[in-house]
Amino acid sequence: EGDMAEVQVRTGFAQRLRALTRAAHEEAESRPFVRALLAGRVEADGFAALLAQHYFAYRVLEDAADRMRSDLIAGPFVSDRLHRLSALESDLHYYLGPDWRGLIRPSAATEVYCARLREVCFDRPECFVAHHYTRYLGDLSGGQVLRAALSRSLGLVDDGGFAFLTFEEIPNRPRFKDAYRTLLDTAGWDGAAENRIIAEVRHAFALNAAVLDELGRRLVPPIPRPRR
Ligand code: 1FH
């Protein structure tokens, strides 16, 4: 307390990005499937279905990260400590067994998401950052809320099946997110570039919401309409 250095008021791009995509976040966060997950109404196979869809998207996103690693602007955002692909592989093995690769396929919404990732993340650094931000800052934030809810509802004793939601190499998540936001603030984008990023983050949220909706239609039984 009283230490002004700790009371850092942000007015930069990171704060603007967060404020201008808040509605899109709320839209994604309020999908019935997400509510069911948080309420403990989804069994392990439902969570595995989510991980399976993530697997296809992260495969593309992390391929793009490899490409962007040497980019002057996007490169600093790339961190192996964030990468989720091997975590997804071990979780899918945990839930589905050794033949997991043959048991999963991308949904229609995941195909659309992956197509967009392939289209923009390999040669447009700003778009790559937009998709990178949407997933990893989400995993470091809401993902942790989800982790707490699932460990209660699925009653898992060990950490098996939770690798995706566990960032072992990032013990201090708030500090990591803060450093990430500083990168956003100091990347040196002009107003037009910032607006392109904001638009792509909104797009990324919508693509994610569509994946969640599709999972919800498969797993959350619809409330029956009263017959008249
Ligand atoms: Fe979120 N998120 N999120 N989130 N989230 C927060 C920040 C971000 C939830 C809560 C929070 C998703 C999901 C969920 C982002 C993306 C995505 C914060 C603020 C909270 C409280 C943390 C802070 O102050 O540091 C809850 C609850 C979720 C459901 C379980 C999904 C939809 C992600 C998008 C694909 C991003 C980018 C941020 C960073 C904002 C910033 O700039 O600070 C979620 C849905 C998780 C479905 C799992 C499953």
PDB file of C-alpha atoms and ligand atoms in Angstrom:
ATOM      1  CA  GLU A   1       0.000   0.000   0.000  1.00  0.00           C
ATOM      2  CA  GLY A   2       1.062   3.518  -0.604  1.00  0.00           C
ATOM      3  CA  ASP A   3       3.573   2.387  -3.177  1.00  0.00           C
ATOM      4  CA  MET A   4       2.684   4.370  -6.269  1.00  0.00           C
ATOM      5  CA  ALA A   5       4.764   2.110  -8.461  1.00  0.00           C
ATOM      6  CA  GLU A   6       2.292  -0.699  -7.720  1.00  0.00           C
ATOM      7  CA  VAL A   7      -0.774   1.346  -8.545  1.00  0.00           C
ATOM      8  CA  GLN A   8      -0.123   1.290 -12.216  1.00  0.00           C
ATOM      9  CA  VAL A   9      -2.968   2.859 -14.137  1.00  0.00           C
ATOM     10  CA  ARG A  10      -3.055   1.612 -17.676  1.00  0.00           C
ATOM     11  CA  THR A  11      -4.311   3.676 -20.532  1.00  0.00           C
ATOM     12  CA  GLY A  12      -2.572   1.940 -23.392  1.00  0.00           C
ATOM     13  CA  PHE A  13      -3.614  -0.403 -26.127  1.00  0.00           C
ATOM     14  CA  ALA A  14      -3.993  -3.443 -23.853  1.00  0.00           C
ATOM     15  CA  GLN A  15      -6.644  -1.658 -21.843  1.00  0.00           C
ATOM     16  CA  ARG A  16      -8.394  -0.398 -24.959  1.00  0.00           C
ATOM     17  CA  LEU A  17      -8.353  -3.877 -26.482  1.00  0.00           C
ATOM     18  CA  ARG A  18      -9.831  -5.382 -23.364  1.00  0.00           C
ATOM     19  CA  ALA A  19     -12.548  -2.740 -23.087  1.00  0.00           C
ATOM     20  CA  LEU A  20     -13.501  -2.897 -26.755  1.00  0.00           C
ATOM     21  CA  THR A  21     -13.759  -6.687 -26.826  1.00  0.00           C
ATOM     22  CA  ARG A  22     -15.520  -7.099 -23.496  1.00  0.00           C
ATOM     23  CA  ALA A  23     -18.923  -7.579 -25.114  1.00  0.00           C
ATOM     24  CA  ALA A  24     -17.524 -10.279 -27.396  1.00  0.00           C
ATOM     25  CA  HIS A  25     -16.010 -11.998 -24.368  1.00  0.00           C
ATOM     26  CA  GLU A  26     -19.298 -11.920 -22.490  1.00  0.00           C
ATOM     27  CA  GLU A  27     -21.000 -13.340 -25.555  1.00  0.00           C
ATOM     28  CA  ALA A  28     -18.560 -16.283 -25.625  1.00  0.00           C
ATOM     29  CA  GLU A  29     -18.594 -16.768 -21.878  1.00  0.00           C
ATOM     30  CA  SER A  30     -22.383 -16.972 -21.729  1.00  0.00           C
ATOM     31  CA  ARG A  31     -22.762 -19.922 -24.124  1.00  0.00           C
ATOM     32  CA  PRO A  32     -24.938 -22.649 -22.548  1.00  0.00           C
ATOM     33  CA  PHE A  33     -22.073 -25.112 -22.807  1.00  0.00           C
ATOM     34  CA  VAL A  34     -19.794 -22.826 -20.779  1.00  0.00           C
ATOM     35  CA  ARG A  35     -22.508 -22.314 -18.171  1.00  0.00           C
ATOM     36  CA  ALA A  36     -22.966 -26.068 -17.969  1.00  0.00           C
ATOM     37  CA  LEU A  37     -19.216 -26.565 -17.553  1.00  0.00           C
ATOM     38  CA  LEU A  38     -19.038 -24.006 -14.760  1.00  0.00           C
ATOM     39  CA  ALA A  39     -22.132 -25.420 -13.053  1.00  0.00           C
ATOM     40  CA  GLY A  40     -20.657 -28.918 -12.991  1.00  0.00           C
ATOM     41  CA  ARG A  41     -23.269 -30.265 -15.399  1.00  0.00           C
ATOM     42  CA  VAL A  42     -20.743 -31.587 -17.930  1.00  0.00           C
ATOM     43  CA  GLU A  43     -19.138 -34.997 -17.470  1.00  0.00           C
ATOM     44  CA  ALA A  44     -15.537 -35.835 -18.287  1.00  0.00           C
ATOM     45  CA  ASP A  45     -16.471 -36.885 -21.830  1.00  0.00           C
ATOM     46  CA  GLY A  46     -17.915 -33.416 -22.454  1.00  0.00           C
ATOM     47  CA  PHE A  47     -14.728 -31.750 -21.317  1.00  0.00           C
ATOM     48  CA  ALA A  48     -12.752 -34.200 -23.473  1.00  0.00           C
ATOM     49  CA  ALA A  49     -14.893 -33.140 -26.442  1.00  0.00           C
ATOM     50  CA  LEU A  50     -13.870 -29.526 -25.816  1.00  0.00           C
ATOM     51  CA  LEU A  51     -10.205 -30.508 -25.574  1.00  0.00           C
ATOM     52  CA  ALA A  52     -10.504 -32.436 -28.837  1.00  0.00           C
ATOM     53  CA  GLN A  53     -11.786 -29.353 -30.644  1.00  0.00           C
ATOM     54  CA  HIS A  54      -9.048 -27.234 -29.057  1.00  0.00           C
ATOM     55  CA  TYR A  55      -6.471 -29.726 -30.262  1.00  0.00           C
ATOM     56  CA  PHE A  56      -7.191 -28.937 -33.918  1.00  0.00           C
ATOM     57  CA  ALA A  57      -7.125 -25.175 -33.399  1.00  0.00           C
ATOM     58  CA  TYR A  58      -3.958 -25.166 -31.291  1.00  0.00           C
ATOM     59  CA  ARG A  59      -2.188 -27.302 -33.855  1.00  0.00           C
ATOM     60  CA  VAL A  60      -2.643 -24.506 -36.375  1.00  0.00           C
ATOM     61  CA  LEU A  61      -2.058 -21.659 -33.926  1.00  0.00           C
ATOM     62  CA  GLU A  62       1.178 -23.166 -32.648  1.00  0.00           C
ATOM     63  CA  ASP A  63       2.383 -23.904 -36.169  1.00  0.00           C
ATOM     64  CA  ALA A  64       1.835 -20.228 -36.854  1.00  0.00           C
ATOM     65  CA  ALA A  65       3.722 -19.370 -33.654  1.00  0.00           C
ATOM     66  CA  ASP A  66       6.725 -21.252 -34.988  1.00  0.00           C
ATOM     67  CA  ARG A  67       6.566 -19.181 -38.141  1.00  0.00           C
ATOM     68  CA  MET A  68       6.083 -15.914 -36.216  1.00  0.00           C
ATOM     69  CA  ARG A  69       8.855 -16.582 -33.710  1.00  0.00           C
ATOM     70  CA  SER A  70      11.336 -14.561 -35.760  1.00  0.00           C
ATOM     71  CA  ASP A  71       8.938 -11.741 -36.607  1.00  0.00           C
ATOM     72  CA  LEU A  72      10.033  -8.383 -35.225  1.00  0.00           C
ATOM     73  CA  ILE A  73       6.589  -7.469 -33.870  1.00  0.00           C
ATOM     74  CA  ALA A  74       4.884 -10.814 -33.215  1.00  0.00           C
ATOM     75  CA  GLY A  75       8.001 -12.726 -32.150  1.00  0.00           C
ATOM     76  CA  PRO A  76       8.151 -11.387 -28.579  1.00  0.00           C
ATOM     77  CA  PHE A  77       4.609 -12.674 -27.933  1.00  0.00           C
ATOM     78  CA  VAL A  78       5.639 -16.235 -28.740  1.00  0.00           C
ATOM     79  CA  SER A  79       6.562 -18.228 -25.655  1.00  0.00           C
ATOM     80  CA  ASP A  80       7.020 -21.969 -25.368  1.00  0.00           C
ATOM     81  CA  ARG A  81       5.784 -21.688 -21.801  1.00  0.00           C
ATOM     82  CA  LEU A  82       2.315 -20.950 -23.172  1.00  0.00           C
ATOM     83  CA  HIS A  83       2.127 -23.700 -25.713  1.00  0.00           C
ATOM     84  CA  ARG A  84      -0.665 -26.172 -25.136  1.00  0.00           C
ATOM     85  CA  LEU A  85      -0.310 -28.808 -27.829  1.00  0.00           C
ATOM     86  CA  SER A  86       1.600 -31.392 -25.809  1.00  0.00           C
ATOM     87  CA  ALA A  87      -0.695 -30.731 -22.836  1.00  0.00           C
ATOM     88  CA  LEU A  88      -3.725 -31.344 -25.063  1.00  0.00           C
ATOM     89  CA  GLU A  89      -2.169 -34.544 -26.342  1.00  0.00           C
ATOM     90  CA  SER A  90      -1.594 -35.870 -22.848  1.00  0.00           C
ATOM     91  CA  ASP A  91      -5.111 -34.913 -21.696  1.00  0.00           C
ATOM     92  CA  LEU A  92      -6.689 -36.551 -24.721  1.00  0.00           C
ATOM     93  CA  HIS A  93      -4.656 -39.674 -24.049  1.00  0.00           C
ATOM     94  CA  TYR A  94      -5.883 -39.550 -20.457  1.00  0.00           C
ATOM     95  CA  TYR A  95      -9.585 -39.314 -21.370  1.00  0.00           C
ATOM     96  CA  LEU A  96      -9.742 -41.313 -24.603  1.00  0.00           C
ATOM     97  CA  GLY A  97      -6.875 -43.776 -24.317  1.00  0.00           C
ATOM     98  CA  PRO A  98      -3.892 -44.505 -26.547  1.00  0.00           C
ATOM     99  CA  ASP A  99      -5.983 -44.511 -29.747  1.00  0.00           C
ATOM    100  CA  TRP A 100      -7.258 -40.977 -29.116  1.00  0.00           C
ATOM    101  CA  ARG A 101      -6.018 -39.667 -32.468  1.00  0.00           C
ATOM    102  CA  GLY A 102      -8.398 -41.953 -34.323  1.00  0.00           C
ATOM    103  CA  LEU A 103     -11.329 -41.010 -32.108  1.00  0.00           C
ATOM    104  CA  ILE A 104     -11.504 -37.270 -32.672  1.00  0.00           C
ATOM    105  CA  ARG A 105     -12.420 -35.106 -35.601  1.00  0.00           C
ATOM    106  CA  PRO A 106     -12.915 -31.387 -36.054  1.00  0.00           C
ATOM    107  CA  SER A 107     -16.480 -30.121 -35.915  1.00  0.00           C
ATOM    108  CA  ALA A 108     -17.814 -27.824 -38.631  1.00  0.00           C
ATOM    109  CA  ALA A 109     -17.228 -24.774 -36.424  1.00  0.00           C
ATOM    110  CA  THR A 110     -13.676 -25.901 -35.661  1.00  0.00           C
ATOM    111  CA  GLU A 111     -13.040 -26.257 -39.404  1.00  0.00           C
ATOM    112  CA  VAL A 112     -14.160 -22.659 -39.880  1.00  0.00           C
ATOM    113  CA  TYR A 113     -11.968 -21.509 -36.978  1.00  0.00           C
ATOM    114  CA  CYS A 114      -8.932 -23.404 -38.296  1.00  0.00           C
ATOM    115  CA  ALA A 115      -9.474 -22.061 -41.801  1.00  0.00           C
ATOM    116  CA  ARG A 116      -9.366 -18.516 -40.442  1.00  0.00           C
ATOM    117  CA  LEU A 117      -6.226 -19.265 -38.417  1.00  0.00           C
ATOM    118  CA  ARG A 118      -4.541 -20.667 -41.532  1.00  0.00           C
ATOM    119  CA  GLU A 119      -5.654 -17.697 -43.583  1.00  0.00           C
ATOM    120  CA  VAL A 120      -4.389 -14.892 -41.356  1.00  0.00           C
ATOM    121  CA  CYS A 121      -1.931 -16.155 -38.738  1.00  0.00           C
ATOM    122  CA  PHE A 122       0.977 -17.174 -40.959  1.00  0.00           C
ATOM    123  CA  ASP A 123       1.675 -13.948 -42.760  1.00  0.00           C
ATOM    124  CA  ARG A 124      -0.106 -11.189 -40.859  1.00  0.00           C
ATOM    125  CA  PRO A 125       1.674 -10.579 -37.540  1.00  0.00           C
ATOM    126  CA  GLU A 126      -1.146  -8.415 -36.186  1.00  0.00           C
ATOM    127  CA  CYS A 127      -3.746 -11.087 -36.846  1.00  0.00           C
ATOM    128  CA  PHE A 128      -1.511 -13.711 -35.317  1.00  0.00           C
ATOM    129  CA  VAL A 129      -1.225 -11.615 -32.148  1.00  0.00           C
ATOM    130  CA  ALA A 130      -5.014 -11.177 -32.110  1.00  0.00           C
ATOM    131  CA  HIS A 131      -5.617 -14.929 -32.146  1.00  0.00           C
ATOM    132  CA  HIS A 132      -2.715 -15.609 -29.797  1.00  0.00           C
ATOM    133  CA  TYR A 133      -4.054 -13.083 -27.285  1.00  0.00           C
ATOM    134  CA  THR A 134      -7.619 -14.419 -27.466  1.00  0.00           C
ATOM    135  CA  ARG A 135      -6.624 -17.978 -26.675  1.00  0.00           C
ATOM    136  CA  TYR A 136      -3.727 -17.716 -24.269  1.00  0.00           C
ATOM    137  CA  LEU A 137      -4.877 -14.793 -22.161  1.00  0.00           C
ATOM    138  CA  GLY A 138      -8.209 -16.589 -21.982  1.00  0.00           C
ATOM    139  CA  ASP A 139      -6.545 -19.811 -20.888  1.00  0.00           C
ATOM    140  CA  LEU A 140      -4.606 -17.900 -18.244  1.00  0.00           C
ATOM    141  CA  SER A 141      -7.790 -16.208 -16.955  1.00  0.00           C
ATOM    142  CA  GLY A 142     -11.143 -17.902 -17.554  1.00  0.00           C
ATOM    143  CA  GLY A 143      -9.348 -21.197 -18.029  1.00  0.00           C
ATOM    144  CA  GLN A 144      -8.388 -21.040 -14.369  1.00  0.00           C
ATOM    145  CA  VAL A 145     -12.000 -20.406 -13.327  1.00  0.00           C
ATOM    146  CA  LEU A 146     -12.956 -23.426 -15.389  1.00  0.00           C
ATOM    147  CA  ARG A 147     -10.171 -25.467 -13.819  1.00  0.00           C
ATOM    148  CA  ALA A 148     -11.475 -24.771 -10.321  1.00  0.00           C
ATOM    149  CA  ALA A 149     -15.040 -25.659 -11.328  1.00  0.00           C
ATOM    150  CA  LEU A 150     -14.033 -28.874 -13.084  1.00  0.00           C
ATOM    151  CA  SER A 151     -11.740 -30.137 -10.383  1.00  0.00           C
ATOM    152  CA  ARG A 152     -14.728 -29.864  -8.051  1.00  0.00           C
ATOM    153  CA  SER A 153     -17.308 -31.407 -10.364  1.00  0.00           C
ATOM    154  CA  LEU A 154     -15.159 -34.123 -11.904  1.00  0.00           C
ATOM    155  CA  GLY A 155     -13.615 -34.832  -8.534  1.00  0.00           C
ATOM    156  CA  LEU A 156     -10.192 -35.580  -9.920  1.00  0.00           C
ATOM    157  CA  VAL A 157      -7.673 -36.395  -7.255  1.00  0.00           C
ATOM    158  CA  ASP A 158      -4.497 -35.991  -9.260  1.00  0.00           C
ATOM    159  CA  ASP A 159      -3.814 -33.558 -12.078  1.00  0.00           C
ATOM    160  CA  GLY A 160      -4.501 -36.155 -14.770  1.00  0.00           C
ATOM    161  CA  GLY A 161      -6.632 -34.699 -17.538  1.00  0.00           C
ATOM    162  CA  PHE A 162      -5.873 -31.127 -16.492  1.00  0.00           C
ATOM    163  CA  ALA A 163      -2.628 -30.439 -18.298  1.00  0.00           C
ATOM    164  CA  PHE A 164      -4.335 -28.064 -20.739  1.00  0.00           C
ATOM    165  CA  LEU A 165      -5.558 -25.872 -17.901  1.00  0.00           C
ATOM    166  CA  THR A 166      -2.306 -26.092 -15.946  1.00  0.00           C
ATOM    167  CA  PHE A 167       0.544 -23.737 -16.729  1.00  0.00           C
ATOM    168  CA  GLU A 168       3.328 -25.369 -14.812  1.00  0.00           C
ATOM    169  CA  GLU A 169       5.947 -23.148 -16.379  1.00  0.00           C
ATOM    170  CA  ILE A 170       4.016 -19.979 -15.491  1.00  0.00           C
ATOM    171  CA  PRO A 171       3.771 -20.002 -11.705  1.00  0.00           C
ATOM    172  CA  ASN A 172       2.899 -16.319 -11.532  1.00  0.00           C
ATOM    173  CA  ARG A 173       0.039 -15.843 -13.994  1.00  0.00           C
ATOM    174  CA  PRO A 174      -0.843 -12.240 -13.047  1.00  0.00           C
ATOM    175  CA  ARG A 175       2.748 -11.202 -13.637  1.00  0.00           C
ATOM    176  CA  PHE A 176       2.863 -13.027 -16.957  1.00  0.00           C
ATOM    177  CA  LYS A 177      -0.373 -11.380 -18.104  1.00  0.00           C
ATOM    178  CA  ASP A 178       0.977  -8.032 -17.057  1.00  0.00           C
ATOM    179  CA  ALA A 179       4.132  -8.536 -19.107  1.00  0.00           C
ATOM    180  CA  TYR A 180       1.967  -9.632 -22.041  1.00  0.00           C
ATOM    181  CA  ARG A 181      -0.101  -6.463 -21.757  1.00  0.00           C
ATOM    182  CA  THR A 182       3.088  -4.421 -21.709  1.00  0.00           C
ATOM    183  CA  LEU A 183       4.058  -6.068 -24.998  1.00  0.00           C
ATOM    184  CA  LEU A 184       0.684  -5.044 -26.408  1.00  0.00           C
ATOM    185  CA  ASP A 185       1.213  -1.501 -25.160  1.00  0.00           C
ATOM    186  CA  THR A 186       4.702  -1.151 -26.597  1.00  0.00           C
ATOM    187  CA  ALA A 187       4.461  -2.998 -29.911  1.00  0.00           C
ATOM    188  CA  GLY A 188       4.318   0.295 -31.741  1.00  0.00           C
ATOM    189  CA  TRP A 189       1.201  -0.276 -33.828  1.00  0.00           C
ATOM    190  CA  ASP A 190      -0.484   2.769 -35.309  1.00  0.00           C
ATOM    191  CA  GLY A 191      -4.194   3.392 -34.818  1.00  0.00           C
ATOM    192  CA  ALA A 192      -5.166   1.540 -37.971  1.00  0.00           C
ATOM    193  CA  ALA A 193      -3.171  -1.536 -36.981  1.00  0.00           C
ATOM    194  CA  GLU A 194      -4.690  -1.452 -33.496  1.00  0.00           C
ATOM    195  CA  ASN A 195      -8.145  -1.330 -35.005  1.00  0.00           C
ATOM    196  CA  ARG A 196      -7.357  -4.321 -37.212  1.00  0.00           C
ATOM    197  CA  ILE A 197      -6.275  -6.236 -34.114  1.00  0.00           C
ATOM    198  CA  ILE A 198      -9.436  -5.295 -32.228  1.00  0.00           C
ATOM    199  CA  ALA A 199     -11.541  -6.461 -35.168  1.00  0.00           C
ATOM    200  CA  GLU A 200      -9.661  -9.760 -35.409  1.00  0.00           C
ATOM    201  CA  VAL A 201      -9.976 -10.397 -31.662  1.00  0.00           C
ATOM    202  CA  ARG A 202     -13.740  -9.889 -31.965  1.00  0.00           C
ATOM    203  CA  HIS A 203     -13.720 -12.315 -34.855  1.00  0.00           C
ATOM    204  CA  ALA A 204     -11.689 -14.798 -32.801  1.00  0.00           C
ATOM    205  CA  PHE A 205     -14.207 -14.612 -29.955  1.00  0.00           C
ATOM    206  CA  ALA A 206     -17.056 -15.259 -32.383  1.00  0.00           C
ATOM    207  CA  LEU A 207     -15.258 -18.258 -33.869  1.00  0.00           C
ATOM    208  CA  ASN A 208     -14.699 -19.629 -30.371  1.00  0.00           C
ATOM    209  CA  ALA A 209     -18.324 -19.013 -29.423  1.00  0.00           C
ATOM    210  CA  ALA A 210     -19.429 -21.005 -32.470  1.00  0.00           C
ATOM    211  CA  VAL A 211     -17.267 -23.954 -31.407  1.00  0.00           C
ATOM    212  CA  LEU A 212     -18.762 -23.760 -27.899  1.00  0.00           C
ATOM    213  CA  ASP A 213     -22.296 -23.582 -29.312  1.00  0.00           C
ATOM    214  CA  GLU A 214     -21.733 -26.657 -31.381  1.00  0.00           C
ATOM    215  CA  LEU A 215     -20.467 -28.551 -28.343  1.00  0.00           C
ATOM    216  CA  GLY A 216     -23.490 -27.321 -26.416  1.00  0.00           C
ATOM    217  CA  ARG A 217     -25.912 -28.619 -29.014  1.00  0.00           C
ATOM    218  CA  ARG A 218     -24.299 -32.027 -28.798  1.00  0.00           C
ATOM    219  CA  LEU A 219     -23.959 -32.242 -25.046  1.00  0.00           C
ATOM    220  CA  VAL A 220     -26.517 -30.066 -23.326  1.00  0.00           C
ATOM    221  CA  PRO A 221     -29.968 -31.523 -23.859  1.00  0.00           C
ATOM    222  CA  PRO A 222     -32.284 -28.772 -25.069  1.00  0.00           C
ATOM    223  CA  ILE A 223     -35.022 -27.703 -22.702  1.00  0.00           C
ATOM    224  CA  PRO A 224     -38.175 -29.271 -24.125  1.00  0.00           C
ATOM    225  CA  ARG A 225     -40.710 -26.779 -25.456  1.00  0.00           C
ATOM    226  CA  PRO A 226     -44.133 -27.074 -23.865  1.00  0.00           C
ATOM    227  CA  ARG A 227     -46.644 -28.636 -26.271  1.00  0.00           C
ATOM    228  CA  ARG A 228     -49.635 -26.498 -27.008  1.00  0.00           C
TER     229      ARG A 228
HETATM  230 FE1  1FH B   1     -12.029 -15.171 -20.337  1.00  0.00          FE
HETATM  231  N1  1FH B   1     -11.771 -14.105 -18.597  1.00  0.00           N
HETATM  232  N2  1FH B   1     -13.331 -16.444 -19.360  1.00  0.00           N
HETATM  233  N3  1FH B   1     -12.157 -16.360 -21.977  1.00  0.00           N
HETATM  234  N4  1FH B   1     -10.602 -14.025 -21.180  1.00  0.00           N
HETATM  235  C1  1FH B   1     -10.911 -13.049 -18.382  1.00  0.00           C
HETATM  236  C2  1FH B   1     -10.003 -12.534 -19.273  1.00  0.00           C
HETATM  237  C3  1FH B   1      -9.889 -12.992 -20.605  1.00  0.00           C
HETATM  238  C4  1FH B   1     -13.817 -16.262 -18.090  1.00  0.00           C
HETATM  239  C5  1FH B   1     -13.496 -15.225 -17.241  1.00  0.00           C
HETATM  240  C6  1FH B   1     -12.492 -14.270 -17.456  1.00  0.00           C
HETATM  241  C7  1FH B   1     -12.843 -17.530 -22.095  1.00  0.00           C
HETATM  242  C8  1FH B   1     -13.536 -18.236 -21.091  1.00  0.00           C
HETATM  243  C9  1FH B   1     -13.835 -17.660 -19.835  1.00  0.00           C
HETATM  244  C10 1FH B   1     -10.218 -14.113 -22.498  1.00  0.00           C
HETATM  245  C11 1FH B   1     -10.668 -15.048 -23.404  1.00  0.00           C
HETATM  246  C12 1FH B   1     -11.483 -16.113 -23.127  1.00  0.00           C
HETATM  247  C13 1FH B   1     -11.081 -12.529 -17.037  1.00  0.00           C
HETATM  248  C14 1FH B   1     -10.321 -11.352 -16.412  1.00  0.00           C
HETATM  249  C15 1FH B   1     -12.060 -13.287 -16.475  1.00  0.00           C
HETATM  250  C16 1FH B   1     -12.601 -13.163 -15.061  1.00  0.00           C
HETATM  251  C17 1FH B   1      -9.046 -11.853 -15.744  1.00  0.00           C
HETATM  252  C18 1FH B   1      -8.158 -10.700 -15.307  1.00  0.00           C
HETATM  253  O1  1FH B   1      -8.655  -9.700 -14.811  1.00  0.00           O
HETATM  254  O2  1FH B   1      -6.953 -10.810 -15.501  1.00  0.00           O
HETATM  255  C19 1FH B   1     -14.687 -17.352 -17.738  1.00  0.00           C
HETATM  256  C20 1FH B   1     -15.413 -17.475 -16.418  1.00  0.00           C
HETATM  257  C21 1FH B   1     -14.709 -18.208 -18.801  1.00  0.00           C
HETATM  258  C22 1FH B   1     -15.496 -19.464 -18.844  1.00  0.00           C
HETATM  259  C23 1FH B   1     -15.159 -20.549 -18.147  1.00  0.00           C
HETATM  260  C24 1FH B   1     -12.784 -18.056 -23.517  1.00  0.00           C
HETATM  261  C25 1FH B   1     -14.107 -17.848 -24.215  1.00  0.00           C
HETATM  262  C26 1FH B   1     -11.644 -17.279 -24.092  1.00  0.00           C
HETATM  263  C27 1FH B   1     -11.797 -16.914 -25.523  1.00  0.00           C
HETATM  264  C28 1FH B   1     -11.602 -17.797 -26.497  1.00  0.00           C
HETATM  265  C29 1FH B   1      -9.228 -13.119 -22.772  1.00  0.00           C
HETATM  266  C30 1FH B   1      -8.541 -12.874 -24.098  1.00  0.00           C
HETATM  267  C31 1FH B   1      -9.016 -12.414 -21.582  1.00  0.00           C
HETATM  268  C32 1FH B   1      -8.020 -11.276 -21.339  1.00  0.00           C
HETATM  269  C33 1FH B   1      -8.667  -9.933 -21.257  1.00  0.00           C
HETATM  270  C34 1FH B   1      -7.602  -8.883 -21.008  1.00  0.00           C
HETATM  271  O3  1FH B   1      -7.125  -8.290 -21.964  1.00  0.00           O
HETATM  272  O4  1FH B   1      -7.243  -8.719 -19.864  1.00  0.00           O
HETATM  273  C35 1FH B   1     -13.801 -19.677 -21.331  1.00  0.00           C
HETATM  274  C36 1FH B   1     -14.886 -20.183 -22.053  1.00  0.00           C
HETATM  275  C37 1FH B   1     -12.916 -20.577 -20.803  1.00  0.00           C
HETATM  276  C38 1FH B   1     -15.051 -21.532 -22.262  1.00  0.00           C
HETATM  277  C39 1FH B   1     -13.089 -21.925 -21.006  1.00  0.00           C
HETATM  278  C40 1FH B   1     -14.162 -22.402 -21.709  1.00  0.00           C
END
